[in-house]
Amino acid sequence: MAHTQEPEADRPVVTRVGRFVDRDAWTAEGWCKIERALELVGTRSAMILLREAFYGGRRFDELTRRTGLSDAVAAKRLKQLVDDGLLRQQPYREPGSRTRHEYVLTDQGRSLFPVVVAMMKWGATLAGPTGGVELVHAGCGEPLLAAVRCAAGHDVTMEDTEAQISRDAKRARRA
């Protein structure tokens, strides 16, 4: 018997539960975690600068050359990434030159690593050129995977996910 796939409109998505069931009773504006993350890294220039930082790029001239960004755009975005705590400036000095700053990932910036892996894996599924960079485990050489797990360690699909109003959001609404 041939397996037929559900039409996309009928496929399950995240299930809203609790006070979040009445979606129109809540607005995500101002407290949505996705929105906050996008405020920091939601531009192409921010993500490709971070990509280069993950690949070991540190110096302004290298970052602009590797990203193709103009000096003005790179300078503005790097300042924002430093101000937002994703990168920090570290002074360096070439012999005979003035002191300059290179850009180093902070712990907060490094915490984006799973997001970068997920974006690379998703990007590999899109139509376009094949090849490019692949991230692999240095210990065994196998490609990295992006996975969603609960705090107890269970792999979780979108269909097995429930969305609820967090305790923090409930407290903030009362204040």
C-alpha positions as a LaTeX table, in Angstrom:
\begin{tabular}{lrrr}
\hline
Residue & $x$ (\AA) & $y$ (\AA) & $z$ (\AA) \\
\hline
Met1 & 0.00 & 0.00 & 0.00 \\
Ala2 & 1.40 & 3.40 & $-0.97$ \\
His3 & 1.90 & 5.90 & 1.83 \\
Thr4 & 0.28 & 9.25 & 1.14 \\
Gln5 & 1.59 & 12.35 & 2.80 \\
Glu6 & $-0.78$ & 14.75 & 4.55 \\
Pro7 & $-1.35$ & 18.04 & 2.73 \\
Glu8 & 0.97 & 20.67 & 4.23 \\
Ala9 & $-1.94$ & 22.68 & 5.62 \\
Asp10 & $-3.10$ & 19.64 & 7.60 \\
Arg11 & 0.27 & 18.69 & 9.07 \\
Pro12 & 0.62 & 19.27 & 12.81 \\
Val13 & 2.60 & 22.24 & 14.13 \\
Val14 & 3.41 & 23.33 & 17.67 \\
Thr15 & 0.37 & 22.90 & 19.93 \\
Arg16 & $-0.66$ & 25.93 & 21.99 \\
Val17 & $-1.67$ & 25.02 & 25.55 \\
Gly18 & $-2.85$ & 26.79 & 28.70 \\
Arg19 & $-3.39$ & 30.52 & 28.47 \\
Phe20 & $-1.68$ & 30.52 & 25.07 \\
Val21 & $-4.59$ & 28.61 & 23.46 \\
Asp22 & $-6.44$ & 31.90 & 23.00 \\
Arg23 & $-3.74$ & 33.32 & 20.74 \\
Asp24 & $-5.59$ & 36.61 & 20.25 \\
Ala25 & $-5.56$ & 37.26 & 24.00 \\
Trp26 & $-1.76$ & 37.66 & 23.88 \\
Thr27 & 0.65 & 39.67 & 21.85 \\
Ala28 & 4.26 & 38.60 & 21.52 \\
Glu29 & 5.45 & 42.14 & 20.90 \\
Gly30 & 8.12 & 43.16 & 23.35 \\
Trp31 & 8.70 & 39.78 & 24.99 \\
Cys32 & 9.02 & 37.25 & 22.17 \\
Lys33 & 12.36 & 35.45 & 22.48 \\
Ile34 & 12.62 & 35.08 & 18.69 \\
Glu35 & 12.09 & 38.81 & 18.28 \\
Arg36 & 14.79 & 39.60 & 20.87 \\
Ala37 & 17.25 & 37.26 & 19.15 \\
Leu38 & 16.53 & 38.81 & 15.76 \\
Glu39 & 17.17 & 42.28 & 17.17 \\
Leu40 & 20.75 & 41.12 & 17.77 \\
Val41 & 21.49 & 38.84 & 14.82 \\
Gly42 & 18.58 & 39.32 & 12.42 \\
Thr43 & 20.53 & 40.92 & 9.63 \\
Arg44 & 22.52 & 39.24 & 6.90 \\
Ser45 & 25.56 & 41.35 & 7.79 \\
Ala46 & 25.45 & 40.30 & 11.46 \\
Met47 & 25.18 & 36.61 & 10.62 \\
Ile48 & 27.96 & 36.55 & 8.04 \\
Leu49 & 30.28 & 38.49 & 10.38 \\
Leu50 & 29.50 & 35.97 & 13.10 \\
Arg51 & 30.07 & 33.16 & 10.61 \\
Glu52 & 33.55 & 34.50 & 9.96 \\
Ala53 & 34.18 & 34.86 & 13.69 \\
Phe54 & 33.22 & 31.19 & 14.12 \\
Tyr55 & 35.71 & 30.34 & 11.35 \\
Gly56 & 38.43 & 32.21 & 13.25 \\
Gly57 & 38.27 & 35.62 & 11.54 \\
Arg58 & 39.20 & 38.43 & 13.91 \\
Arg59 & 40.63 & 41.44 & 12.15 \\
Phe60 & 38.53 & 44.11 & 10.49 \\
Asp61 & 40.23 & 43.89 & 7.10 \\
Glu62 & 39.86 & 40.10 & 7.04 \\
Leu63 & 36.21 & 40.27 & 8.10 \\
Thr64 & 35.33 & 42.81 & 5.41 \\
Arg65 & 37.26 & 40.91 & 2.73 \\
Arg66 & 35.73 & 37.53 & 3.63 \\
Thr67 & 32.17 & 38.88 & 3.91 \\
Gly68 & 32.19 & 41.33 & 1.02 \\
Leu69 & 30.68 & 43.99 & 3.28 \\
Ser70 & 31.66 & 47.60 & 2.87 \\
Asp71 & 33.85 & 49.10 & 5.58 \\
Ala72 & 30.96 & 51.29 & 6.74 \\
Val73 & 28.46 & 48.42 & 7.03 \\
Ala74 & 31.00 & 46.12 & 8.73 \\
Ala75 & 32.06 & 48.82 & 11.20 \\
Lys76 & 28.46 & 49.59 & 12.14 \\
Arg77 & 27.49 & 45.95 & 12.55 \\
Leu78 & 30.67 & 45.02 & 14.46 \\
Lys79 & 30.01 & 47.91 & 16.86 \\
Gln80 & 26.49 & 46.60 & 17.38 \\
Leu81 & 27.73 & 43.03 & 17.96 \\
Val82 & 30.24 & 44.33 & 20.52 \\
Asp83 & 27.63 & 46.54 & 22.22 \\
Asp84 & 25.24 & 43.55 & 22.36 \\
Gly85 & 27.91 & 41.35 & 23.96 \\
Leu86 & 28.34 & 38.81 & 21.15 \\
Leu87 & 31.86 & 39.95 & 20.26 \\
Arg88 & 34.49 & 41.78 & 22.27 \\
Gln89 & 37.34 & 43.92 & 21.05 \\
Gln90 & 40.83 & 42.79 & 21.88 \\
Pro91 & 43.80 & 45.10 & 21.21 \\
Tyr92 & 46.68 & 43.97 & 19.03 \\
Arg93 & 49.62 & 45.75 & 17.50 \\
Glu94 & 51.72 & 44.87 & 14.49 \\
Pro95 & 55.37 & 45.99 & 14.79 \\
Gly96 & 55.67 & 49.59 & 13.62 \\
Ser97 & 51.91 & 50.16 & 13.54 \\
Arg98 & 49.39 & 51.68 & 15.88 \\
Thr99 & 47.30 & 49.57 & 18.22 \\
Arg100 & 44.18 & 48.18 & 16.59 \\
His101 & 41.38 & 45.92 & 17.76 \\
Glu102 & 40.38 & 42.48 & 16.65 \\
Tyr103 & 37.00 & 40.91 & 17.29 \\
Val104 & 36.65 & 37.78 & 19.45 \\
Leu105 & 33.53 & 35.76 & 20.21 \\
Thr106 & 32.27 & 36.12 & 23.78 \\
Asp107 & 30.60 & 33.27 & 25.64 \\
Gln108 & 27.26 & 34.79 & 24.59 \\
Gly109 & 28.42 & 34.81 & 20.97 \\
Arg110 & 29.69 & 31.24 & 21.24 \\
Ser111 & 26.27 & 30.20 & 22.54 \\
Leu112 & 24.97 & 30.84 & 19.00 \\
Phe113 & 26.90 & 27.80 & 17.75 \\
Pro114 & 23.84 & 25.46 & 17.68 \\
Val115 & 21.94 & 28.12 & 15.73 \\
Val116 & 24.78 & 28.36 & 13.19 \\
Val117 & 24.84 & 24.56 & 12.82 \\
Ala118 & 21.05 & 24.49 & 12.35 \\
Met119 & 21.18 & 27.27 & 9.74 \\
Met120 & 23.94 & 25.48 & 7.84 \\
Lys121 & 22.01 & 22.19 & 7.84 \\
Trp122 & 18.82 & 23.95 & 6.71 \\
Gly123 & 20.73 & 25.96 & 4.10 \\
Ala124 & 22.09 & 22.70 & 2.66 \\
Thr125 & 18.50 & 21.63 & 1.89 \\
Leu126 & 17.82 & 24.69 & $-0.26$ \\
Ala127 & 18.18 & 24.72 & $-4.01$ \\
Gly128 & 21.41 & 26.22 & $-5.22$ \\
Pro129 & 25.08 & 25.37 & $-5.47$ \\
Thr130 & 26.26 & 22.22 & $-3.75$ \\
Gly131 & 29.46 & 21.80 & $-1.80$ \\
Gly132 & 30.83 & 24.41 & 0.55 \\
Val133 & 31.75 & 24.12 & 4.18 \\
Glu134 & 30.59 & 21.16 & 6.23 \\
Leu135 & 30.97 & 21.00 & 10.00 \\
Val136 & 32.18 & 17.66 & 11.32 \\
His137 & 33.07 & 16.20 & 14.73 \\
Ala138 & 36.86 & 16.38 & 15.14 \\
Gly139 & 36.76 & 13.12 & 17.14 \\
Cys140 & 35.19 & 10.90 & 14.48 \\
Gly141 & 34.77 & 12.96 & 11.29 \\
Glu142 & 30.99 & 12.61 & 11.13 \\
Pro143 & 28.86 & 15.63 & 10.14 \\
Leu144 & 27.26 & 17.66 & 12.92 \\
Leu145 & 23.49 & 17.51 & 13.32 \\
Ala146 & 21.10 & 20.09 & 14.68 \\
Ala147 & 18.63 & 18.52 & 17.09 \\
Val148 & 15.93 & 19.71 & 19.43 \\
Arg149 & 15.88 & 18.05 & 22.83 \\
Cys150 & 14.00 & 18.69 & 26.03 \\
Ala151 & 15.86 & 19.30 & 29.29 \\
Ala152 & 15.47 & 15.58 & 30.13 \\
Gly153 & 17.40 & 14.67 & 26.95 \\
His154 & 14.54 & 13.43 & 24.75 \\
Asp155 & 14.61 & 14.23 & 21.03 \\
Val156 & 11.51 & 16.32 & 20.29 \\
Thr157 & 9.75 & 16.92 & 16.97 \\
Met158 & 7.62 & 19.94 & 16.17 \\
Glu159 & 4.52 & 17.75 & 16.48 \\
Asp160 & 5.59 & 16.78 & 20.03 \\
Thr161 & 6.01 & 20.39 & 21.11 \\
Glu162 & 3.63 & 22.47 & 23.18 \\
Ala163 & 3.81 & 26.27 & 23.41 \\
Gln164 & 2.70 & 27.89 & 26.65 \\
Ile165 & 3.01 & 31.28 & 28.25 \\
Ser166 & 6.14 & 31.16 & 30.40 \\
Arg167 & 6.06 & 31.96 & 34.09 \\
Asp168 & 8.32 & 34.95 & 33.44 \\
Ala169 & 5.91 & 36.34 & 30.85 \\
Lys170 & 2.98 & 35.90 & 33.23 \\
Arg171 & 4.82 & 37.83 & 35.95 \\
Ala172 & 5.79 & 40.59 & 33.51 \\
Arg173 & 2.16 & 41.00 & 32.36 \\
Arg174 & 1.02 & 41.48 & 35.97 \\
Ala175 & 3.68 & 44.11 & 36.74 \\
\hline
\end{tabular}
